[in-house]
Amino acid sequence: MKEKSLVLNAFLNGFRNISNLIFPLITFPYVTRVLSVNGIGVYNFSSSIVSYFLLIAGLGLANYGVREGAKYRDCIEEESEFVSEVFSINIVATIVAYILLAFVTIFSPQINASASTICIFSLQIFFTTIGVEWLFSMYEEYAYITIRSIVFKIISIILLFVFVKDKNDVNVYAAITVFSSVGSNILNYFRARKIVSIRLKLNFNWKIHLKPIMILFASNIAVQIYVNSGMTILGFMKDSYTVGLYSVSSKIYTIIKNGLAAILIVTIPRLSMLWGRGLVDKYKVLFRDIFNGLLLIMIPSILGVIMLSRQIVLIISGEEYISAVSSLRILCFALIFSIIAWIFNDGVLIPTKREKYALYSTIISAILNIIASFLLIGRWGQDATALAVLIAEAAGMIMNIYWSRDIIKLKDILETHFGAIIGCIIIIVECALVNRYISGIIVSTIVAIIVSVLTYTIMLIIFKDRFSQTFLNRLKFRR
């Protein structure tokens, strides 16, 4: 099989992830004005209920499928057997999820009151299962995934403005949301059948799959608790205004994190394939390149956000959310730890079948996050929630590096990038000067970004950074 460009894959996946976040930013202001407060409440409540059953149906199959399936990419018979077995487990888990959802909906009066909307959202469970998105990630089909996703989102935006007209259109909005997120999975299923032979199987050795899948599933549950606990505790200990402030900084943090993580996500199938085939030296070289390349992009990006945090908050949310700037800056530092922890988790622990260590790391980080939130929120509000995330992410990074030390040693992969160091210092100075001498929010942001990107790139070229030289050589070769 012809290997696809990791750079192109990273760009495409990053573009798709950002579009997934931009879509709600476009639609939400319109929806909040058309639907009533109660309607928005029903929508969000129903979506949150179904999300737990999506987790049950999915188990840990996405990560497991990409990791294990990458070993068989060049053998269609073995790949078809593997995909069919994982797909069959997914079908059984989906049936269980629907039974549990039906039980909860029938016997819980509060949930039953939103039964019609929950029923619409529950279609996500079925379409996610038959969509076998992990199969396309495994084969690095990011061009197909990205184009398909964006096309369906554009169609959904049009449908939203055409059909959602008053406060009674909650279910219409829910249906459009489902169509946007998983409607394209119908196409996935038929396309997947052209790649491999997918069939329902029940007579196979379930045990070889279930143990690693359940460990990954437990890790996913821990992640859900970890991600949601800070916001939940903040809501209990403070008021909705404080939660609103943190929501803004958290949303910006998520956008940046997903954009950077896209670079890593597309490399997981390649790393899994190299490790699974025993090509350890090539695996280590690729991991080193990914790690250093990500640092070169991540550090200046985070510094830029810290320096321009006031403008970013004002552009996205307005003057009333200006107090979110401090929590955003704290989350930016947490982002450094988070991305490095993610690299070692998804790039080392998962491909090398050390799921239990990934689970330990997630659970301990979640506990630290909860404890820190309870101890600090009373005094520092939303800033304390951000600080709790920073503490948890730092702990997760340290644990993941420690449990990966016999495979990847940090001292062996960390390179010195003098051009990047000088470039980052210049970014800080440039952004500070822009903040002082250019008053327009949008103009100052655009000027700071353009000047920072140009000077940082020039520094990499002047100091002949290995990555910049490789990129320039590729450009010369293509000419």
XYZ file of C-alpha atoms in Angstrom:
479
model
C 0.000 0.000 0.000
C 1.284 3.458 -0.921
C 2.038 5.488 2.212
C 0.254 8.816 2.449
C 1.907 12.096 3.448
C 1.794 12.612 7.211
C 2.038 16.383 6.699
C -1.002 16.371 4.389
C -2.884 14.044 6.750
C -2.117 16.327 9.695
C -3.344 19.382 7.786
C -6.543 17.667 6.643
C -7.365 16.241 10.065
C -6.600 19.551 11.757
C -8.870 21.336 9.288
C -11.651 18.827 9.998
C -11.289 19.151 13.777
C -11.385 22.933 13.588
C -14.484 22.778 11.358
C -16.139 20.574 14.001
C -15.668 23.388 16.496
C -16.482 26.267 14.132
C -19.831 24.720 13.112
C -21.434 25.207 16.569
C -19.960 28.718 16.769
C -21.852 29.605 13.574
C -25.122 27.909 14.481
C -25.406 28.497 18.227
C -26.002 32.298 18.165
C -28.855 31.761 15.685
C -30.399 28.855 17.586
C -30.384 30.630 20.960
C -32.404 33.452 19.427
C -34.942 31.204 17.682
C -35.510 28.487 20.287
C -36.710 29.248 23.799
C -34.563 28.824 26.900
C -36.549 25.665 27.657
C -35.945 24.401 24.128
C -32.191 24.854 24.454
C -32.383 23.092 27.813
C -34.194 20.083 26.331
C -31.704 19.937 23.452
C -28.590 20.007 25.664
C -30.059 17.676 28.270
C -31.027 15.091 25.630
C -27.635 15.312 23.951
C -25.818 14.800 27.258
C -27.928 11.737 28.129
C -27.268 10.052 24.778
C -23.526 10.813 25.000
C -23.152 8.316 27.850
C -24.757 5.547 25.804
C -22.595 6.472 22.824
C -19.673 5.773 25.125
C -21.116 2.352 26.032
C -21.706 1.423 22.382
C -18.246 2.567 21.360
C -16.380 0.825 24.212
C -12.680 1.369 23.430
C -13.071 0.131 19.881
C -11.833 3.186 17.975
C -8.342 3.230 19.515
C -8.161 -0.558 19.559
C -9.245 -0.872 15.933
C -6.655 1.620 14.690
C -3.855 0.114 16.756
C -4.432 -3.562 15.997
C -5.824 -3.182 12.498
C -2.780 -1.236 11.306
C -0.760 -4.463 11.526
C -2.863 -6.126 8.819
C -3.165 -3.253 6.340
C -1.269 -5.107 3.624
C -3.131 -8.419 4.039
C -6.748 -8.000 2.972
C -7.898 -11.427 4.242
C -6.543 -10.947 7.769
C -7.730 -7.347 7.788
C -11.264 -8.383 6.805
C -11.373 -10.972 9.592
C -10.160 -8.458 12.159
C -12.549 -5.704 11.030
C -15.504 -8.120 11.030
C -14.736 -9.270 14.577
C -14.383 -5.730 15.940
C -17.489 -4.623 14.028
C -19.448 -7.543 15.522
C -18.394 -6.572 19.048
C -19.474 -3.011 18.255
C -22.901 -4.234 17.081
C -23.447 -6.212 20.307
C -22.362 -3.223 22.420
C -24.729 -1.016 20.419
C -27.676 -3.332 21.134
C -26.803 -3.292 24.848
C -26.574 0.520 24.775
C -30.014 0.820 23.168
C -31.565 -1.568 25.714
C -30.098 0.421 28.602
C -31.168 3.729 27.044
C -34.728 2.432 26.563
C -34.837 1.227 30.180
C -33.622 4.576 31.541
C -35.971 6.561 29.294
C -39.027 4.523 30.300
C -38.414 4.501 34.056
C -36.985 7.992 34.598
C -39.731 10.665 34.506
C -37.247 13.475 33.862
C -35.659 11.675 30.916
C -39.016 10.424 29.641
C -40.188 14.029 29.357
C -37.568 14.525 26.624
C -38.098 11.100 25.030
C -38.721 12.325 21.470
C -35.550 14.425 21.377
C -33.537 11.652 23.017
C -34.865 9.221 20.419
C -33.583 11.476 17.632
C -30.173 11.888 19.252
C -29.976 8.116 19.795
C -29.648 7.661 16.024
C -26.050 8.769 16.557
C -25.366 5.459 18.281
C -26.410 3.351 15.291
C -24.783 5.533 12.644
C -21.532 5.794 14.598
C -21.343 2.002 14.741
C -22.000 1.328 11.064
C -19.761 4.233 10.053
C -16.570 2.389 11.183
C -14.714 5.722 11.197
C -11.698 4.048 12.785
C -11.228 1.953 9.630
C -10.666 5.085 7.543
C -8.279 6.483 10.158
C -6.376 3.205 10.064
C -6.004 3.453 6.274
C -5.174 7.173 6.622
C -8.088 8.192 4.379
C -8.100 11.731 5.759
C -8.893 13.433 2.456
C -12.124 11.421 2.191
C -12.998 11.961 5.879
C -12.383 15.714 5.709
C -14.225 16.411 2.442
C -17.201 14.279 3.482
C -17.403 15.920 6.912
C -17.263 19.487 5.604
C -19.828 18.841 2.849
C -22.334 17.461 5.361
C -21.726 20.378 7.724
C -22.355 22.928 4.984
C -25.588 21.133 4.052
C -26.577 21.108 7.744
C -26.042 24.857 8.115
C -28.322 25.458 5.132
C -30.956 23.094 6.579
C -30.743 24.874 9.930
C -31.501 28.318 8.516
C -34.272 26.928 6.291
C -36.162 24.679 8.734
C -35.469 25.949 12.277
C -37.808 28.933 12.486
C -39.446 29.015 15.937
C -39.254 27.678 19.488
C -41.120 24.471 18.569
C -38.354 23.281 16.227
C -36.181 21.657 18.907
C -36.499 18.188 17.374
C -35.784 19.575 13.911
C -32.580 21.119 15.253
C -31.670 17.829 16.945
C -32.213 15.929 13.684
C -30.025 18.389 11.774
C -27.320 18.017 14.421
C -27.399 14.233 14.034
C -27.296 14.573 10.246
C -24.288 16.867 10.530
C -22.276 14.652 12.858
C -23.020 11.104 11.670
C -25.304 11.229 8.636
C -22.338 10.697 6.350
C -21.634 7.392 8.079
C -24.081 5.733 5.689
C -21.570 6.537 2.948
C -18.809 5.219 5.206
C -20.396 1.798 5.460
C -20.673 1.268 1.711
C -17.207 2.686 1.080
C -15.751 0.456 3.819
C -17.181 -2.637 2.112
C -15.121 -1.738 -0.962
C -11.945 -1.694 1.139
C -12.491 -4.845 3.219
C -15.117 -7.558 3.566
C -17.278 -6.680 6.595
C -19.702 -9.242 7.939
C -21.358 -10.061 11.238
C -19.482 -12.807 13.131
C -20.295 -14.441 16.438
C -18.102 -17.538 16.321
C -14.628 -16.229 17.160
C -12.363 -15.841 20.175
C -13.897 -12.844 21.910
C -11.424 -12.943 24.804
C -8.424 -11.817 22.748
C -10.249 -8.577 21.959
C -12.315 -7.922 25.079
C -9.537 -7.425 27.649
C -7.709 -4.581 25.844
C -11.026 -3.113 24.681
C -12.412 -2.976 28.231
C -9.229 -1.332 29.507
C -9.566 1.323 26.815
C -13.267 1.633 27.667
C -12.437 2.233 31.321
C -9.919 4.846 30.220
C -12.598 6.556 28.109
C -14.914 6.691 31.129
C -12.109 8.181 33.220
C -11.495 10.760 30.495
C -15.197 11.717 30.518
C -15.064 12.243 34.280
C -11.764 14.106 33.957
C -13.037 16.424 31.219
C -16.396 17.213 32.839
C -15.543 17.272 36.560
C -14.012 20.755 36.689
C -16.979 22.423 35.023
C -19.435 20.447 37.172
C -17.711 21.303 40.465
C -17.429 24.951 39.400
C -21.174 24.977 38.770
C -21.926 23.569 42.229
C -19.509 25.844 44.121
C -19.989 29.059 42.146
C -22.689 30.677 40.001
C -23.614 30.389 36.326
C -21.727 33.609 35.531
C -18.453 32.044 36.681
C -19.191 28.900 34.687
C -19.860 31.082 31.648
C -16.476 32.774 31.982
C -14.671 29.452 32.223
C -16.677 28.067 29.300
C -15.154 30.707 27.019
C -11.545 29.983 27.982
C -12.257 26.244 27.892
C -13.746 26.496 24.377
C -10.680 28.375 23.075
C -8.407 25.863 24.828
C -10.274 22.993 23.161
C -9.997 24.544 19.691
C -6.225 24.973 20.017
C -5.773 21.529 21.565
C -7.742 19.760 18.841
C -5.873 21.620 16.125
C -2.492 20.596 17.546
C -3.657 17.075 18.380
C -4.640 16.545 14.738
C -0.931 16.389 13.909
C -0.561 13.480 16.314
C -3.798 11.650 15.502
C -2.853 11.005 11.878
C 0.464 9.427 12.897
C -1.005 6.814 15.255
C -1.813 4.257 12.507
C 1.742 4.609 11.139
C 3.317 4.249 14.589
C 1.098 1.241 15.361
C 2.011 -0.377 12.050
C 5.774 0.088 12.576
C 5.662 -1.241 16.148
C 3.364 -4.126 15.224
C 5.763 -5.225 12.463
C 8.779 -5.043 14.757
C 10.323 -2.049 12.956
C 11.397 -0.490 16.249
C 14.167 1.742 14.861
C 11.840 3.283 12.264
C 9.195 3.669 14.963
C 11.614 5.612 17.189
C 12.775 7.840 14.332
C 9.182 8.695 13.399
C 8.250 9.339 17.035
C 11.261 11.644 17.464
C 10.299 13.604 14.354
C 6.665 13.886 15.472
C 7.673 15.011 18.964
C 10.113 17.699 17.819
C 7.934 18.845 14.937
C 4.979 19.265 17.271
C 7.078 21.245 19.759
C 8.180 23.606 16.976
C 4.529 24.357 16.193
C 3.054 24.124 19.694
C 5.320 26.427 21.728
C 5.109 29.530 19.484
C 1.363 28.965 19.002
C 0.754 28.867 22.754
C 2.973 31.898 23.378
C 1.025 33.787 20.728
C -2.305 32.916 22.362
C -1.007 33.985 25.790
C 0.191 37.327 24.426
C -3.016 37.916 22.437
C -5.435 36.365 24.936
C -7.279 39.630 25.577
C -7.970 40.197 21.879
C -8.988 36.566 21.353
C -11.551 36.645 24.177
C -12.966 39.969 22.969
C -13.270 38.753 19.365
C -14.949 35.456 20.277
C -17.129 36.490 23.211
C -17.184 40.248 23.780
C -16.350 42.690 26.575
C -18.521 40.987 29.223
C -16.250 37.924 29.137
C -12.967 39.818 29.571
C -12.414 38.179 32.988
C -11.880 34.874 31.139
C -8.440 36.080 29.987
C -6.636 34.914 33.133
C -8.072 31.377 33.033
C -7.244 31.166 29.306
C -3.605 32.012 30.020
C -3.426 29.315 32.698
C -4.980 26.779 30.318
C -2.371 27.686 27.686
C 0.380 26.499 30.033
C -1.682 23.388 30.766
C -1.836 22.790 27.020
C 1.928 22.228 26.850
C 1.691 19.410 29.403
C -1.485 18.057 27.818
C -0.050 17.701 24.306
C 3.176 16.068 25.506
C 1.150 13.682 27.690
C -1.007 12.889 24.655
C 2.038 12.187 22.486
C 3.334 9.578 24.919
C -0.128 8.143 25.608
C -1.313 7.704 22.020
C 2.140 7.407 20.459
C 3.761 4.966 22.903
C 1.455 3.454 25.529
C -1.459 2.614 23.198
C 0.536 1.228 20.205
C 2.706 -0.884 22.540
C -0.326 -2.374 24.348
C 0.257 -0.595 27.650
C -3.365 0.414 28.011
C -3.338 -0.249 31.743
C -0.708 2.455 32.272
C -2.738 4.863 30.153
C -5.711 4.021 32.382
C -3.692 4.556 35.592
C -2.489 7.918 34.306
C -5.999 9.059 33.398
C -7.530 7.952 36.708
C -4.808 9.597 38.818
C -5.036 12.793 36.755
C -8.825 12.818 37.158
C -8.532 12.395 40.939
C -5.961 15.213 41.154
C -8.208 17.440 39.055
C -11.206 16.814 41.310
C -9.231 17.336 44.547
C -7.556 20.518 43.278
C -10.905 21.860 42.076
C -12.548 21.355 45.483
C -9.591 22.923 47.306
C -9.052 25.951 45.060
C -12.362 26.985 43.470
C -13.729 28.566 46.638
C -10.932 31.144 46.574
C -10.096 31.638 42.883
C -13.217 30.629 40.936
C -12.708 29.880 37.234
C -8.952 30.467 37.517
C -8.827 27.640 40.064
C -10.569 25.299 37.621
C -7.929 26.129 35.009
C -5.170 25.646 37.589
C -6.605 22.242 38.522
C -6.437 21.261 34.845
C -2.796 22.419 34.714
C -1.889 20.307 37.769
C -3.654 17.247 36.368
C -2.111 17.614 32.897
C 1.385 18.031 34.349
C 0.937 14.891 36.444
C -0.356 12.972 33.426
C 2.639 14.042 31.350
C 5.125 12.943 34.017
C 3.435 9.547 34.425
C 3.212 8.865 30.685
C 6.868 9.753 30.143
C 7.847 7.528 33.088
C 5.866 4.512 31.849
C 7.331 4.935 28.355
C 10.943 5.305 29.506
C 12.148 1.838 28.445
C 10.904 2.450 24.884
C 11.359 6.198 24.401
C 13.801 8.167 26.543
C 13.122 11.896 26.593
C 16.831 12.763 26.475
C 17.224 10.713 23.287
C 14.468 12.456 21.325
C 14.567 16.047 22.596
C 16.522 18.231 20.182
C 17.831 21.759 20.742
C 16.193 24.218 18.364
C 18.108 27.501 18.687
C 16.132 29.104 15.875
C 12.869 28.249 17.631
C 14.094 29.645 20.960
C 15.134 32.961 19.382
C 11.911 32.986 17.354
C 9.764 32.537 20.476
C 11.540 35.395 22.261
C 10.909 37.621 19.238
C 7.218 36.596 19.212
C 6.846 37.776 22.822
C 8.502 41.126 22.028
C 6.515 41.635 18.810
C 3.156 40.841 20.416
C 3.942 43.143 23.358
C 4.761 45.995 20.954
C 1.598 45.359 18.923
C -0.519 45.352 22.098
C 0.990 48.696 23.099
C 0.957 50.606 19.830
C -1.958 49.186 17.777
C -5.362 49.785 19.332
C -7.780 47.973 16.997
C -8.594 44.503 18.313
C -8.900 42.697 14.983
C -6.135 44.689 13.260
C -3.681 44.157 16.126
C -4.415 40.425 16.172
C -3.917 40.022 12.418
C -0.700 42.093 12.424
C 0.705 40.172 15.400
C -0.035 36.781 13.815
C 1.429 37.666 10.407
C 4.587 39.269 11.797
C 5.114 36.467 14.340
C 4.727 33.672 11.776
C 7.107 35.373 9.340
C 9.836 36.139 11.869
C 9.601 32.707 13.491
C 9.922 31.006 10.102
C 12.877 33.232 9.181
C 14.636 32.323 12.441
C 14.213 28.609 11.714
C 15.715 29.109 8.255
C 18.597 31.322 9.440
C 19.592 28.839 12.143
C 19.153 25.975 9.643
C 16.721 24.041 11.774
C 16.482 20.433 10.592
C 12.749 20.596 9.945
C 12.885 23.863 7.990
C 15.742 22.521 5.865
C 13.793 19.339 5.112
C 10.755 21.384 4.086
C 12.821 23.665 1.818
C 14.515 20.675 0.197
C 11.106 19.145 -0.584
C 10.003 22.390 -2.214
C 13.156 22.457 -4.359
C 12.662 18.808 -5.323
C 9.058 19.413 -6.442
C 10.174 22.266 -8.672
